[in-house]
Every structure is written in C-alpha cells, then in structure tokens.
Amino acid sequence: MGKYKYDKIKVGFNATRKSDPYLMEVLFNFLASKKDGFYLDICCRTGNYTISLAKRGYNFVGMDPSQKMLMEAKLIKSNFNWRQRCAGYSCRRWFY
C-alpha cells in the first residue's frame, strides 16, 4: 500500500483519541448489535472504538489502510482480526 497521511500522525494518536463512553453507548445502541452478527470497522485507525465494541462480546474486524496505525492497534490488542485494506474509492483521498 502507498503512503497515507495517517502514517505521519500515528505518533501520539492514542494519547488524544480514546473511545468516549457516552459515544460508545450511542454508537452501540445505534448499531442495534446482535451477538451473532459480524461487524467491520472501516478506517479503525488504532482500534480504540473497535476494541471497545469487541469487549462487549461481538465479532469485529478492524480495517485500515495505514500499516503504522494498525501496528499501534496490534500493540494494544495483538490477538485481534486487524486487516490492512483500503475501503474503495473514498480511500484514495488518503494517498499522497
């Protein structure tokens, strides 16, 4: 994959981007999650929300085009389904 803007800002990214408990509840209720569902977090970055939602017992995959962001996510939770992929046309704007 090419170079992404988020590759440059991965240093310190987690320090300012924790999953917000209120937003987690709103998001969780909005998704109307079912335990037998399978969920994909596109552009998961370092996985803060992906991991928080998965802790509730649901099946999540975290996908991001930035290898460096996913390396940070793996430091937090190594035994998780992380995928380095670009989510189609909208992802092109992150290329240099």
mmCIF file of N, CA, C and O in Angstrom:
data_model
loop_
_atom_site.group_PDB
_atom_site.id
_atom_site.type_symbol
_atom_site.label_atom_id
_atom_site.label_comp_id
_atom_site.label_asym_id
_atom_site.label_seq_id
_atom_site.Cartn_x
_atom_site.Cartn_y
_atom_site.Cartn_z
ATOM 1 N N MET A 1 0.844 -1.178 0.000
ATOM 2 C CA MET A 1 0.000 0.000 0.000
ATOM 3 C C MET A 1 0.891 1.244 0.000
ATOM 4 O O MET A 1 2.005 1.214 0.469
ATOM 5 N N GLY A 2 0.349 2.342 -0.492
ATOM 6 C CA GLY A 2 1.093 3.585 -0.570
ATOM 7 C C GLY A 2 1.211 4.275 0.777
ATOM 8 O O GLY A 2 0.800 3.768 1.796
ATOM 9 N N LYS A 3 1.785 5.462 0.743
ATOM 10 C CA LYS A 3 1.914 6.243 1.975
ATOM 11 C C LYS A 3 0.606 6.964 2.247
ATOM 12 O O LYS A 3 -0.001 7.531 1.352
ATOM 13 N N TYR A 4 0.205 6.964 3.489
ATOM 14 C CA TYR A 4 -1.037 7.604 3.889
ATOM 15 C C TYR A 4 -0.748 8.741 4.851
ATOM 16 O O TYR A 4 0.223 8.718 5.594
ATOM 17 N N LYS A 5 -1.619 9.731 4.854
ATOM 18 C CA LYS A 5 -1.476 10.858 5.764
ATOM 19 C C LYS A 5 -1.415 10.382 7.204
ATOM 20 O O LYS A 5 -0.673 10.911 8.011
ATOM 21 N N TYR A 6 -2.217 9.369 7.538
ATOM 22 C CA TYR A 6 -2.260 8.900 8.913
ATOM 23 C C TYR A 6 -0.985 8.178 9.332
ATOM 24 O O TYR A 6 -0.742 8.002 10.507
ATOM 25 N N ASP A 7 -0.160 7.759 8.380
ATOM 26 C CA ASP A 7 1.129 7.166 8.744
ATOM 27 C C ASP A 7 1.992 8.193 9.473
ATOM 28 O O ASP A 7 2.750 7.863 10.366
ATOM 29 N N LYS A 8 1.859 9.460 9.106
ATOM 30 C CA LYS A 8 2.680 10.510 9.704
ATOM 31 C C LYS A 8 2.219 10.903 11.098
ATOM 32 O O LYS A 8 3.017 11.334 11.912
ATOM 33 N N ILE A 9 0.930 10.801 11.383
ATOM 34 C CA ILE A 9 0.429 11.271 12.675
ATOM 35 C C ILE A 9 0.204 10.157 13.683
ATOM 36 O O ILE A 9 -0.350 10.389 14.742
ATOM 37 N N LYS A 10 0.637 8.961 13.380
ATOM 38 C CA LYS A 10 0.388 7.843 14.292
ATOM 39 C C LYS A 10 1.077 8.017 15.636
ATOM 40 O O LYS A 10 0.613 7.525 16.645
ATOM 41 N N VAL A 11 2.165 8.771 15.677
ATOM 42 C CA VAL A 11 2.854 9.023 16.938
ATOM 43 C C VAL A 11 1.967 9.901 17.812
ATOM 44 O O VAL A 11 1.583 10.994 17.427
ATOM 45 N N GLY A 12 1.608 9.392 18.962
ATOM 46 C CA GLY A 12 0.767 10.141 19.886
ATOM 47 C C GLY A 12 -0.725 10.107 19.580
ATOM 48 O O GLY A 12 -1.516 10.722 20.280
ATOM 49 N N PHE A 13 -1.124 9.409 18.548
ATOM 50 C CA PHE A 13 -2.530 9.371 18.142
ATOM 51 C C PHE A 13 -3.422 8.865 19.282
ATOM 52 O O PHE A 13 -4.465 9.439 19.564
ATOM 53 N N ASN A 14 -3.006 7.801 19.959
ATOM 54 C CA ASN A 14 -3.824 7.226 21.037
ATOM 55 C C ASN A 14 -3.923 8.117 22.263
ATOM 56 O O ASN A 14 -4.869 8.009 23.042
ATOM 57 N N ALA A 15 -2.970 9.000 22.448
ATOM 58 C CA ALA A 15 -2.988 9.877 23.622
ATOM 59 C C ALA A 15 -4.175 10.833 23.603
ATOM 60 O O ALA A 15 -4.676 11.225 24.649
ATOM 61 N N THR A 16 -4.633 11.189 22.424
ATOM 62 C CA THR A 16 -5.728 12.158 22.315
ATOM 63 C C THR A 16 -7.013 11.561 21.757
ATOM 64 O O THR A 16 -8.003 12.261 21.616
ATOM 65 N N ARG A 17 -7.020 10.283 21.459
ATOM 66 C CA ARG A 17 -8.196 9.685 20.829
ATOM 67 C C ARG A 17 -8.627 8.402 21.534
ATOM 68 O O ARG A 17 -8.517 7.314 21.001
ATOM 69 N N LYS A 18 -9.122 8.570 22.726
ATOM 70 C CA LYS A 18 -9.671 7.434 23.482
ATOM 71 C C LYS A 18 -11.147 7.285 23.115
ATOM 72 O O LYS A 18 -11.791 8.253 22.721
ATOM 73 N N SER A 19 -11.680 6.097 23.273
ATOM 74 C CA SER A 19 -13.102 5.933 22.999
ATOM 75 C C SER A 19 -13.914 6.582 24.117
ATOM 76 O O SER A 19 -13.691 6.325 25.290
ATOM 77 N N ASP A 20 -14.814 7.439 23.727
ATOM 78 C CA ASP A 20 -15.653 8.188 24.658
ATOM 79 C C ASP A 20 -16.806 7.290 25.138
ATOM 80 O O ASP A 20 -17.533 6.746 24.314
ATOM 81 N N PRO A 21 -16.993 7.120 26.461
ATOM 82 C CA PRO A 21 -18.038 6.224 26.978
ATOM 83 C C PRO A 21 -19.449 6.585 26.501
ATOM 84 O O PRO A 21 -20.228 5.704 26.153
ATOM 85 N N TYR A 22 -19.764 7.872 26.472
ATOM 86 C CA TYR A 22 -21.096 8.277 26.012
ATOM 87 C C TYR A 22 -21.285 7.938 24.537
ATOM 88 O O TYR A 22 -22.300 7.367 24.139
ATOM 89 N N LEU A 23 -20.286 8.280 23.717
ATOM 90 C CA LEU A 23 -20.357 7.978 22.295
ATOM 91 C C LEU A 23 -20.434 6.475 22.059
ATOM 92 O O LEU A 23 -21.133 6.011 21.156
ATOM 93 N N MET A 24 -19.730 5.713 22.885
ATOM 94 C CA MET A 24 -19.793 4.249 22.769
ATOM 95 C C MET A 24 -21.222 3.753 22.961
ATOM 96 O O MET A 24 -21.698 2.889 22.221
ATOM 97 N N GLU A 25 -21.917 4.267 23.956
ATOM 98 C CA GLU A 25 -23.305 3.853 24.209
ATOM 99 C C GLU A 25 -24.215 4.246 23.057
ATOM 100 O O GLU A 25 -25.041 3.448 22.615
ATOM 101 N N VAL A 26 -24.052 5.460 22.573
ATOM 102 C CA VAL A 26 -24.869 5.920 21.449
ATOM 103 C C VAL A 26 -24.608 5.053 20.220
ATOM 104 O O VAL A 26 -25.539 4.594 19.556
ATOM 105 N N LEU A 27 -23.346 4.827 19.918
ATOM 106 C CA LEU A 27 -22.978 4.009 18.766
ATOM 107 C C LEU A 27 -23.487 2.583 18.915
ATOM 108 O O LEU A 27 -24.064 2.003 17.984
ATOM 109 N N PHE A 28 -23.301 2.023 20.082
ATOM 110 C CA PHE A 28 -23.739 0.659 20.336
ATOM 111 C C PHE A 28 -25.251 0.521 20.157
ATOM 112 O O PHE A 28 -25.737 -0.407 19.515
ATOM 113 N N ASN A 29 -26.010 1.462 20.687
ATOM 114 C CA ASN A 29 -27.466 1.424 20.544
ATOM 115 C C ASN A 29 -27.905 1.684 19.113
ATOM 116 O O ASN A 29 -28.866 1.090 18.626
ATOM 117 N N PHE A 30 -27.187 2.561 18.427
ATOM 118 C CA PHE A 30 -27.499 2.855 17.031
ATOM 119 C C PHE A 30 -27.300 1.624 16.152
ATOM 120 O O PHE A 30 -28.082 1.352 15.256
ATOM 121 N N LEU A 31 -26.248 0.883 16.416
ATOM 122 C CA LEU A 31 -25.971 -0.315 15.628
ATOM 123 C C LEU A 31 -26.985 -1.422 15.874
ATOM 124 O O LEU A 31 -27.134 -2.307 15.039
ATOM 125 N N ALA A 32 -27.672 -1.365 17.002
ATOM 126 C CA ALA A 32 -28.607 -2.435 17.384
ATOM 127 C C ALA A 32 -27.912 -3.789 17.213
ATOM 128 O O ALA A 32 -28.409 -4.695 16.566
ATOM 129 N N SER A 33 -26.728 -3.874 17.779
ATOM 130 C CA SER A 33 -25.867 -5.044 17.622
ATOM 131 C C SER A 33 -26.527 -6.322 18.097
ATOM 132 O O SER A 33 -27.242 -6.352 19.089
ATOM 133 N N LYS A 34 -26.227 -7.362 17.364
ATOM 134 C CA LYS A 34 -26.669 -8.700 17.729
ATOM 135 C C LYS A 34 -25.421 -9.545 17.945
ATOM 136 O O LYS A 34 -24.458 -9.450 17.188
ATOM 137 N N LYS A 35 -25.458 -10.376 18.962
ATOM 138 C CA LYS A 35 -24.274 -11.177 19.315
ATOM 139 C C LYS A 35 -23.812 -12.068 18.164
ATOM 140 O O LYS A 35 -22.640 -12.365 18.048
ATOM 141 N N ASP A 36 -24.725 -12.512 17.317
ATOM 142 C CA ASP A 36 -24.327 -13.413 16.236
ATOM 143 C C ASP A 36 -23.939 -12.646 14.967
ATOM 144 O O ASP A 36 -23.642 -13.234 13.951
ATOM 145 N N GLY A 37 -23.897 -11.321 15.054
ATOM 146 C CA GLY A 37 -23.518 -10.509 13.904
ATOM 147 C C GLY A 37 -22.013 -10.450 13.716
ATOM 148 O O GLY A 37 -21.225 -10.856 14.576
ATOM 149 N N PHE A 38 -21.619 -9.944 12.576
ATOM 150 C CA PHE A 38 -20.214 -9.766 12.238
ATOM 151 C C PHE A 38 -20.058 -8.325 11.781
ATOM 152 O O PHE A 38 -20.753 -7.879 10.872
ATOM 153 N N TYR A 39 -19.159 -7.573 12.410
ATOM 154 C CA TYR A 39 -19.057 -6.144 12.175
ATOM 155 C C TYR A 39 -17.670 -5.753 11.704
ATOM 156 O O TYR A 39 -16.668 -6.282 12.176
ATOM 157 N N LEU A 40 -17.629 -4.809 10.778
ATOM 158 C CA LEU A 40 -16.385 -4.328 10.200
ATOM 159 C C LEU A 40 -16.233 -2.849 10.535
ATOM 160 O O LEU A 40 -17.114 -2.039 10.240
ATOM 161 N N ASP A 41 -15.134 -2.499 11.164
ATOM 162 C CA ASP A 41 -14.827 -1.101 11.461
ATOM 163 C C ASP A 41 -13.863 -0.614 10.388
ATOM 164 O O ASP A 41 -12.674 -0.910 10.423
ATOM 165 N N ILE A 42 -14.402 0.116 9.425
ATOM 166 C CA ILE A 42 -13.601 0.635 8.320
ATOM 167 C C ILE A 42 -12.898 1.910 8.774
ATOM 168 O O ILE A 42 -13.512 2.784 9.366
ATOM 169 N N CYS A 43 -11.617 2.002 8.485
ATOM 170 C CA CYS A 43 -10.766 3.115 8.940
ATOM 171 C C CYS A 43 -10.733 3.155 10.463
ATOM 172 O O CYS A 43 -10.980 4.183 11.094
ATOM 173 N N CYS A 44 -10.380 2.027 11.042
ATOM 174 C CA CYS A 44 -10.375 1.879 12.501
ATOM 175 C C CYS A 44 -9.227 2.609 13.179
ATOM 176 O O CYS A 44 -9.214 2.736 14.395
ATOM 177 N N ARG A 45 -8.252 3.063 12.413
ATOM 178 C CA ARG A 45 -7.058 3.729 12.937
ATOM 179 C C ARG A 45 -6.338 2.825 13.952
ATOM 180 O O ARG A 45 -5.978 1.733 13.617
ATOM 181 N N THR A 46 -6.219 3.235 15.196
ATOM 182 C CA THR A 46 -5.507 2.404 16.174
ATOM 183 C C THR A 46 -6.452 1.489 16.947
ATOM 184 O O THR A 46 -6.041 0.848 17.907
ATOM 185 N N GLY A 47 -7.691 1.432 16.545
ATOM 186 C CA GLY A 47 -8.626 0.449 17.089
ATOM 187 C C GLY A 47 -9.314 0.784 18.391
ATOM 188 O O GLY A 47 -9.906 -0.093 19.014
ATOM 189 N N ASN A 48 -9.284 2.031 18.820
ATOM 190 C CA ASN A 48 -9.888 2.366 20.113
ATOM 191 C C ASN A 48 -11.367 1.982 20.191
ATOM 192 O O ASN A 48 -11.797 1.369 21.162
ATOM 193 N N TYR A 49 -12.131 2.365 19.179
ATOM 194 C CA TYR A 49 -13.556 2.023 19.194
ATOM 195 C C TYR A 49 -13.779 0.554 18.828
ATOM 196 O O TYR A 49 -14.656 -0.104 19.387
ATOM 197 N N THR A 50 -12.992 0.036 17.932
ATOM 198 C CA THR A 50 -13.110 -1.369 17.542
ATOM 199 C C THR A 50 -12.957 -2.274 18.760
ATOM 200 O O THR A 50 -13.771 -3.175 18.988
ATOM 201 N N ILE A 51 -11.916 -2.033 19.536
ATOM 202 C CA ILE A 51 -11.631 -2.851 20.722
ATOM 203 C C ILE A 51 -12.728 -2.674 21.770
ATOM 204 O O ILE A 51 -13.201 -3.641 22.357
ATOM 205 N N SER A 52 -13.154 -1.435 21.988
ATOM 206 C CA SER A 52 -14.203 -1.180 22.984
ATOM 207 C C SER A 52 -15.501 -1.892 22.631
ATOM 208 O O SER A 52 -16.171 -2.451 23.501
ATOM 209 N N LEU A 53 -15.866 -1.881 21.362
ATOM 210 C CA LEU A 53 -17.090 -2.574 20.942
ATOM 211 C C LEU A 53 -16.918 -4.093 21.020
ATOM 212 O O LEU A 53 -17.826 -4.809 21.426
ATOM 213 N N ALA A 54 -15.746 -4.585 20.673
ATOM 214 C CA ALA A 54 -15.498 -6.029 20.733
ATOM 215 C C ALA A 54 -15.500 -6.546 22.167
ATOM 216 O O ALA A 54 -15.868 -7.702 22.416
ATOM 217 N N LYS A 55 -15.125 -5.709 23.116
ATOM 218 C CA LYS A 55 -15.126 -6.118 24.525
ATOM 219 C C LYS A 55 -16.527 -6.482 25.015
ATOM 220 O O LYS A 55 -16.670 -7.155 26.023
ATOM 221 N N ARG A 56 -17.527 -6.044 24.309
ATOM 222 C CA ARG A 56 -18.908 -6.358 24.676
ATOM 223 C C ARG A 56 -19.335 -7.734 24.167
ATOM 224 O O ARG A 56 -20.477 -8.120 24.333
ATOM 225 N N GLY A 57 -18.426 -8.444 23.529
ATOM 226 C CA GLY A 57 -18.701 -9.808 23.107
ATOM 227 C C GLY A 57 -19.160 -9.963 21.675
ATOM 228 O O GLY A 57 -19.682 -10.999 21.289
ATOM 229 N N TYR A 58 -18.933 -8.954 20.866
ATOM 230 C CA TYR A 58 -19.359 -9.001 19.475
ATOM 231 C C TYR A 58 -18.161 -9.235 18.564
ATOM 232 O O TYR A 58 -17.026 -8.944 18.924
ATOM 233 N N ASN A 59 -18.423 -9.762 17.380
ATOM 234 C CA ASN A 59 -17.369 -10.086 16.414
ATOM 235 C C ASN A 59 -17.046 -8.871 15.554
ATOM 236 O O ASN A 59 -17.866 -8.453 14.741
ATOM 237 N N PHE A 60 -15.848 -8.339 15.726
ATOM 238 C CA PHE A 60 -15.410 -7.180 14.969
ATOM 239 C C PHE A 60 -14.122 -7.466 14.229
ATOM 240 O O PHE A 60 -13.274 -8.219 14.707
ATOM 241 N N VAL A 61 -13.970 -6.833 13.081
ATOM 242 C CA VAL A 61 -12.727 -6.795 12.328
ATOM 243 C C VAL A 61 -12.370 -5.329 12.188
ATOM 244 O O VAL A 61 -13.224 -4.505 11.860
ATOM 245 N N GLY A 62 -11.130 -4.996 12.458
ATOM 246 C CA GLY A 62 -10.657 -3.625 12.278
ATOM 247 C C GLY A 62 -9.882 -3.523 10.979
ATOM 248 O O GLY A 62 -8.955 -4.292 10.742
ATOM 249 N N MET A 63 -10.277 -2.594 10.122
ATOM 250 C CA MET A 63 -9.644 -2.432 8.819
ATOM 251 C C MET A 63 -9.176 -0.988 8.656
ATOM 252 O O MET A 63 -9.917 -0.056 8.964
ATOM 253 N N ASP A 64 -7.932 -0.827 8.207
ATOM 254 C CA ASP A 64 -7.393 0.499 7.989
ATOM 255 C C ASP A 64 -6.334 0.431 6.894
ATOM 256 O O ASP A 64 -5.620 -0.568 6.788
ATOM 257 N N PRO A 65 -6.203 1.477 6.074
ATOM 258 C CA PRO A 65 -5.168 1.453 5.038
ATOM 259 C C PRO A 65 -3.763 1.697 5.583
ATOM 260 O O PRO A 65 -2.784 1.341 4.949
ATOM 261 N N SER A 66 -3.653 2.286 6.766
ATOM 262 C CA SER A 66 -2.348 2.651 7.316
ATOM 263 C C SER A 66 -1.727 1.503 8.108
ATOM 264 O O SER A 66 -2.218 1.117 9.161
ATOM 265 N N GLN A 67 -0.627 1.008 7.608
ATOM 266 C CA GLN A 67 0.090 -0.058 8.302
ATOM 267 C C GLN A 67 0.574 0.418 9.669
ATOM 268 O O GLN A 67 0.532 -0.326 10.652
ATOM 269 N N LYS A 68 0.989 1.670 9.754
ATOM 270 C CA LYS A 68 1.504 2.197 11.019
ATOM 271 C C LYS A 68 0.405 2.313 12.066
ATOM 272 O O LYS A 68 0.635 2.047 13.245
ATOM 273 N N MET A 69 -0.795 2.712 11.660
ATOM 274 C CA MET A 69 -1.911 2.759 12.606
ATOM 275 C C MET A 69 -2.239 1.354 13.112
ATOM 276 O O MET A 69 -2.481 1.146 14.297
ATOM 277 N N LEU A 70 -2.235 0.391 12.216
ATOM 278 C CA LEU A 70 -2.530 -0.987 12.626
ATOM 279 C C LEU A 70 -1.436 -1.562 13.510
ATOM 280 O O LEU A 70 -1.716 -2.371 14.398
ATOM 281 N N MET A 71 -0.194 -1.139 13.312
ATOM 282 C CA MET A 71 0.880 -1.587 14.199
ATOM 283 C C MET A 71 0.611 -1.099 15.619
ATOM 284 O O MET A 71 0.825 -1.835 16.583
ATOM 285 N N GLU A 72 0.114 0.132 15.754
ATOM 286 C CA GLU A 72 -0.255 0.656 17.070
ATOM 287 C C GLU A 72 -1.421 -0.142 17.652
ATOM 288 O O GLU A 72 -1.437 -0.445 18.843
ATOM 289 N N ALA A 73 -2.403 -0.459 16.823
ATOM 290 C CA ALA A 73 -3.556 -1.248 17.281
ATOM 291 C C ALA A 73 -3.112 -2.618 17.781
ATOM 292 O O ALA A 73 -3.591 -3.099 18.810
ATOM 293 N N LYS A 74 -2.162 -3.220 17.090
ATOM 294 C CA LYS A 74 -1.663 -4.541 17.488
ATOM 295 C C LYS A 74 -0.898 -4.496 18.802
ATOM 296 O O LYS A 74 -0.845 -5.486 19.530
ATOM 297 N N LEU A 75 -0.309 -3.351 19.123
ATOM 298 C CA LEU A 75 0.358 -3.208 20.416
ATOM 299 C C LEU A 75 -0.666 -3.234 21.556
ATOM 300 O O LEU A 75 -0.378 -3.700 22.656
ATOM 301 N N ILE A 76 -1.848 -2.714 21.290
ATOM 302 C CA ILE A 76 -2.914 -2.688 22.282
ATOM 303 C C ILE A 76 -3.583 -4.056 22.396
ATOM 304 O O ILE A 76 -3.820 -4.558 23.480
ATOM 305 N N LYS A 77 -3.883 -4.655 21.255
ATOM 306 C CA LYS A 77 -4.563 -5.957 21.238
ATOM 307 C C LYS A 77 -4.028 -6.763 20.060
ATOM 308 O O LYS A 77 -4.502 -6.638 18.936
ATOM 309 N N SER A 78 -3.045 -7.590 20.343
ATOM 310 C CA SER A 78 -2.371 -8.329 19.268
ATOM 311 C C SER A 78 -3.200 -9.481 18.719
ATOM 312 O O SER A 78 -3.122 -9.798 17.547
ATOM 313 N N ASN A 79 -4.005 -10.103 19.559
ATOM 314 C CA ASN A 79 -4.779 -11.268 19.121
ATOM 315 C C ASN A 79 -6.164 -10.829 18.634
ATOM 316 O O ASN A 79 -7.184 -11.268 19.132
ATOM 317 N N PHE A 80 -6.168 -9.982 17.634
ATOM 318 C CA PHE A 80 -7.408 -9.437 17.102
ATOM 319 C C PHE A 80 -7.350 -9.528 15.589
ATOM 320 O O PHE A 80 -6.280 -9.648 14.999
ATOM 321 N N ASN A 81 -8.480 -9.438 14.945
ATOM 322 C CA ASN A 81 -8.542 -9.538 13.495
ATOM 323 C C ASN A 81 -8.358 -8.157 12.860
ATOM 324 O O ASN A 81 -9.321 -7.463 12.572
ATOM 325 N N TRP A 82 -7.100 -7.762 12.660
ATOM 326 C CA TRP A 82 -6.765 -6.498 12.022
ATOM 327 C C TRP A 82 -6.445 -6.753 10.560
ATOM 328 O O TRP A 82 -5.738 -7.708 10.236
ATOM 329 N N ARG A 83 -6.936 -5.900 9.667
ATOM 330 C CA ARG A 83 -6.688 -6.050 8.227
ATOM 331 C C ARG A 83 -6.237 -4.731 7.629
ATOM 332 O O ARG A 83 -6.866 -3.707 7.845
ATOM 333 N N GLN A 84 -5.146 -4.778 6.879
ATOM 334 C CA GLN A 84 -4.705 -3.582 6.170
ATOM 335 C C GLN A 84 -5.335 -3.598 4.783
ATOM 336 O O GLN A 84 -4.952 -4.362 3.907
ATOM 337 N N ARG A 85 -6.331 -2.754 4.622
ATOM 338 C CA ARG A 85 -7.058 -2.669 3.360
ATOM 339 C C ARG A 85 -7.557 -1.241 3.167
ATOM 340 O O ARG A 85 -7.744 -0.497 4.108
ATOM 341 N N CYS A 86 -7.810 -0.905 1.943
ATOM 342 C CA CYS A 86 -8.415 0.370 1.590
ATOM 343 C C CYS A 86 -9.874 0.087 1.236
ATOM 344 O O CYS A 86 -10.171 -0.880 0.536
ATOM 345 N N ALA A 87 -10.768 0.917 1.731
ATOM 346 C CA ALA A 87 -12.200 0.673 1.544
ATOM 347 C C ALA A 87 -12.741 1.357 0.298
ATOM 348 O O ALA A 87 -13.641 2.180 0.355
ATOM 349 N N GLY A 88 -12.178 1.044 -0.837
ATOM 350 C CA GLY A 88 -12.718 1.526 -2.095
ATOM 351 C C GLY A 88 -12.315 2.939 -2.463
ATOM 352 O O GLY A 88 -11.309 3.471 -2.016
ATOM 353 N N TYR A 89 -13.138 3.548 -3.268
ATOM 354 C CA TYR A 89 -12.826 4.846 -3.857
ATOM 355 C C TYR A 89 -12.574 5.928 -2.817
ATOM 356 O O TYR A 89 -11.668 6.733 -2.964
ATOM 357 N N SER A 90 -13.364 5.975 -1.761
ATOM 358 C CA SER A 90 -13.224 7.040 -0.767
ATOM 359 C C SER A 90 -11.857 7.023 -0.094
ATOM 360 O O SER A 90 -11.410 8.025 0.445
ATOM 361 N N CYS A 91 -11.197 5.923 -0.139
ATOM 362 C CA CYS A 91 -9.894 5.784 0.496
ATOM 363 C C CYS A 91 -8.791 6.501 -0.285
ATOM 364 O O CYS A 91 -7.749 6.845 0.264
ATOM 365 N N ARG A 92 -8.997 6.772 -1.533
ATOM 366 C CA ARG A 92 -7.954 7.371 -2.371
ATOM 367 C C ARG A 92 -7.508 8.733 -1.882
ATOM 368 O O ARG A 92 -6.395 9.150 -2.113
ATOM 369 N N ARG A 93 -8.372 9.445 -1.184
ATOM 370 C CA ARG A 93 -8.009 10.781 -0.720
ATOM 371 C C ARG A 93 -6.912 10.753 0.324
ATOM 372 O O ARG A 93 -6.308 11.766 0.623
ATOM 373 N N TRP A 94 -6.652 9.585 0.923
ATOM 374 C CA TRP A 94 -5.621 9.487 1.941
ATOM 375 C C TRP A 94 -4.241 9.225 1.336
ATOM 376 O O TRP A 94 -3.253 9.255 2.033
ATOM 377 N N PHE A 95 -4.184 8.948 0.039
ATOM 378 C CA PHE A 95 -2.891 8.770 -0.619
ATOM 379 C C PHE A 95 -2.210 10.106 -0.814
ATOM 380 O O PHE A 95 -2.845 11.117 -1.027
ATOM 381 N N TYR A 96 -0.904 10.077 -0.792
ATOM 382 C CA TYR A 96 -0.145 11.270 -1.203
ATOM 383 C C TYR A 96 -0.020 11.256 -2.697
ATOM 384 O O TYR A 96 0.035 10.280 -3.332
#
